mmCIF file of C-alpha atoms and ligand atoms in Angstrom:
data_model
loop_
_atom_site.group_PDB
_atom_site.id
_atom_site.type_symbol
_atom_site.label_atom_id
_atom_site.label_comp_id
_atom_site.label_asym_id
_atom_site.label_seq_id
_atom_site.Cartn_x
_atom_site.Cartn_y
_atom_site.Cartn_z
ATOM 1 C CA UNK A 449 7.537 -41.803 44.996
ATOM 2 C CA UNK A 450 8.531 -45.416 45.804
ATOM 3 C CA UNK A 451 6.452 -48.180 44.307
ATOM 4 C CA UNK A 452 6.676 -51.810 45.243
ATOM 5 C CA UNK A 453 6.425 -54.323 42.559
ATOM 6 C CA UNK A 454 5.809 -57.964 43.377
ATOM 7 C CA UNK A 455 7.165 -59.992 40.528
ATOM 8 C CA UNK A 456 5.669 -63.485 39.932
ATOM 9 C CA UNK A 457 8.060 -65.242 37.732
ATOM 10 C CA UNK A 458 11.949 -65.732 37.579
ATOM 11 C CA UNK A 459 12.034 -63.563 34.563
ATOM 12 C CA UNK A 460 9.383 -61.246 33.217
ATOM 13 C CA UNK A 461 8.579 -57.810 31.810
ATOM 14 C CA UNK A 462 5.930 -55.863 33.641
ATOM 15 C CA UNK A 463 4.287 -52.873 31.953
ATOM 16 C CA UNK A 464 4.532 -49.969 34.500
ATOM 17 C CA UNK A 465 3.389 -47.286 32.052
ATOM 18 C CA UNK A 466 0.084 -46.781 33.948
ATOM 19 C CA UNK A 467 1.895 -46.648 37.319
ATOM 20 C CA UNK A 468 4.213 -43.799 35.887
ATOM 21 C CA UNK A 469 1.238 -42.033 34.318
ATOM 22 C CA UNK A 470 -0.523 -42.013 37.661
ATOM 23 C CA UNK A 471 2.534 -40.535 39.327
ATOM 24 C CA UNK A 472 2.408 -37.757 36.736
ATOM 25 C CA UNK A 473 -1.279 -37.097 37.296
ATOM 26 C CA UNK A 474 -0.871 -37.021 41.082
ATOM 27 C CA UNK A 475 1.923 -34.585 40.857
ATOM 28 C CA UNK A 476 -0.164 -32.130 38.723
ATOM 29 C CA UNK A 477 3.039 -31.301 36.826
ATOM 30 C CA UNK A 478 2.061 -30.291 33.292
ATOM 31 C CA UNK A 479 5.531 -29.959 31.757
ATOM 32 C CA UNK A 480 8.747 -31.649 33.009
ATOM 33 C CA UNK A 481 10.457 -35.003 33.285
ATOM 34 C CA UNK A 482 9.600 -38.391 34.951
ATOM 35 C CA UNK A 483 12.791 -39.931 36.184
ATOM 36 C CA UNK A 484 12.480 -43.644 36.903
ATOM 37 C CA UNK A 485 15.046 -45.630 38.822
ATOM 38 C CA UNK A 486 15.406 -49.270 39.758
ATOM 39 C CA UNK A 487 17.624 -49.836 42.854
ATOM 40 C CA UNK A 488 18.475 -53.469 41.986
ATOM 41 C CA UNK A 489 21.293 -55.203 40.337
ATOM 42 C CA UNK A 490 19.282 -58.069 38.714
ATOM 43 C CA UNK A 491 16.304 -56.058 37.552
ATOM 44 C CA UNK A 492 16.186 -53.213 35.032
ATOM 45 C CA UNK A 493 13.853 -50.821 33.200
ATOM 46 C CA UNK A 494 13.366 -50.408 29.451
ATOM 47 C CA UNK A 495 11.034 -48.732 26.939
ATOM 48 C CA UNK A 496 9.664 -50.895 24.160
ATOM 49 C CA UNK A 497 6.558 -51.908 22.209
ATOM 50 C CA UNK A 498 3.486 -52.637 24.250
ATOM 51 C CA UNK A 499 1.041 -53.371 21.426
ATOM 52 C CA UNK A 500 2.211 -56.876 20.570
ATOM 53 C CA UNK A 501 3.172 -58.821 23.691
ATOM 54 C CA UNK A 502 5.376 -61.101 21.611
ATOM 55 C CA UNK A 503 7.859 -58.281 21.331
ATOM 56 C CA UNK A 504 8.849 -58.474 25.010
ATOM 57 C CA UNK A 505 8.615 -62.267 24.885
ATOM 58 C CA UNK A 506 11.116 -62.203 21.950
ATOM 59 C CA UNK A 507 13.454 -59.751 23.858
ATOM 60 C CA UNK A 508 13.476 -62.063 26.885
ATOM 61 C CA UNK A 509 13.926 -65.198 24.790
ATOM 62 C CA UNK A 510 16.808 -63.672 22.895
ATOM 63 C CA UNK A 511 18.501 -62.482 26.102
ATOM 64 C CA UNK A 512 18.101 -66.018 27.412
ATOM 65 C CA UNK A 513 19.705 -67.420 24.272
ATOM 66 C CA UNK A 514 22.668 -65.106 24.554
ATOM 67 C CA UNK A 515 22.921 -65.130 28.387
ATOM 68 C CA UNK A 516 21.470 -68.452 29.496
ATOM 69 C CA UNK A 517 20.696 -68.940 33.284
ATOM 70 C CA UNK A 518 23.233 -71.679 33.391
ATOM 71 C CA UNK A 519 26.498 -70.607 31.762
ATOM 72 C CA UNK A 520 30.202 -70.255 32.260
ATOM 73 C CA UNK A 521 30.008 -67.718 34.950
ATOM 74 C CA UNK A 522 32.296 -67.140 38.023
ATOM 75 C CA UNK A 523 29.894 -65.117 40.282
ATOM 76 C CA UNK A 524 29.177 -67.393 43.284
ATOM 77 C CA UNK A 525 25.559 -66.282 43.837
ATOM 78 C CA UNK A 526 24.653 -68.089 40.525
ATOM 79 C CA UNK A 527 22.689 -65.273 38.986
ATOM 80 C CA UNK A 528 25.193 -63.736 36.647
ATOM 81 C CA UNK A 529 22.797 -64.014 33.769
ATOM 82 C CA UNK A 530 20.401 -61.696 35.729
ATOM 83 C CA UNK A 531 23.207 -59.187 36.455
ATOM 84 C CA UNK A 532 24.214 -59.077 32.738
ATOM 85 C CA UNK A 533 20.537 -58.640 31.590
ATOM 86 C CA UNK A 534 19.971 -55.913 34.165
ATOM 87 C CA UNK A 535 22.991 -53.937 32.921
ATOM 88 C CA UNK A 536 21.866 -54.353 29.351
ATOM 89 C CA UNK A 537 18.382 -52.968 30.083
ATOM 90 C CA UNK A 538 19.710 -50.162 32.449
ATOM 91 C CA UNK A 539 18.612 -49.164 35.878
ATOM 92 C CA UNK A 540 16.988 -45.871 34.966
ATOM 93 C CA UNK A 541 14.991 -44.172 32.281
ATOM 94 C CA UNK A 542 13.636 -40.703 31.675
ATOM 95 C CA UNK A 543 10.362 -39.684 29.994
ATOM 96 C CA UNK A 544 9.338 -36.180 29.142
ATOM 97 C CA UNK A 545 6.026 -34.790 30.412
ATOM 98 C CA UNK A 546 4.020 -32.523 28.072
ATOM 99 C CA UNK A 547 0.612 -31.112 28.807
ATOM 100 C CA UNK A 548 0.315 -33.441 31.827
ATOM 101 C CA UNK A 549 1.018 -36.594 29.853
ATOM 102 C CA UNK A 550 4.054 -38.806 29.308
ATOM 103 C CA UNK A 551 5.631 -38.275 25.951
ATOM 104 C CA UNK A 552 5.779 -41.770 24.527
ATOM 105 C CA UNK A 553 5.447 -43.011 20.932
ATOM 106 C CA UNK A 554 2.216 -44.682 19.905
ATOM 107 C CA UNK A 555 3.673 -48.255 20.537
ATOM 108 C CA UNK A 556 5.937 -47.454 23.479
ATOM 109 C CA UNK A 557 5.408 -48.729 26.972
ATOM 110 C CA UNK A 558 7.673 -48.706 30.050
ATOM 111 C CA UNK A 559 8.677 -52.023 31.247
ATOM 112 C CA UNK A 560 10.034 -53.153 34.627
ATOM 113 C CA UNK A 561 12.419 -56.112 33.863
ATOM 114 C CA UNK A 562 12.724 -58.874 36.365
ATOM 115 C CA UNK A 563 15.638 -61.267 35.741
ATOM 116 C CA UNK A 564 15.998 -63.003 39.209
ATOM 117 C CA UNK A 565 12.492 -63.246 40.670
ATOM 118 C CA UNK A 566 10.103 -63.702 42.032
ATOM 119 C CA UNK A 567 10.862 -60.903 44.459
ATOM 120 C CA UNK A 568 9.436 -57.816 45.983
ATOM 121 C CA UNK A 569 11.121 -54.948 44.056
ATOM 122 C CA UNK A 570 11.196 -51.182 44.312
ATOM 123 C CA UNK A 571 10.658 -48.562 41.660
ATOM 124 C CA UNK A 572 11.619 -44.884 42.328
ATOM 125 C CA UNK A 573 9.763 -42.220 40.411
ATOM 126 C CA UNK A 574 10.614 -38.536 40.589
ATOM 127 C CA UNK A 575 8.424 -36.031 38.778
ATOM 128 C CA UNK A 576 10.476 -32.947 37.958
ATOM 129 C CA UNK A 577 8.760 -29.702 36.906
ATOM 130 C CA UNK A 578 10.188 -27.546 34.133
HETATM 131 ZN ZN1 ZN B 834 24.335 -61.889 42.284
#
């Protein structure tokens, strides 16, 4: 499945847990793996706390302190900070499926990470049966 994500801000974390859960439900797979892939060099995917929204705010703020938008970069496109952040978050993640549900900790959510938006982004999801 390929999903389109319309990001609204230059940098933001978008909770896509529901989207991935829907993909699992639609597949009818009870046990297996959800493979999630972001085909972009300035966006990523990560799993972290979705209970307190300040957690992802703090992650983004800390990334911006360490890798500011304006910095001593050589890349002519002017978005090196976004490339660096995307690499740190990673371009894929894998979540186990058990009894038809994603295996996530109580406080875990799956986040699409935009670092050079707003843009139309793609998110690939493959549900693999055991
Ligand atoms: Zn670039």
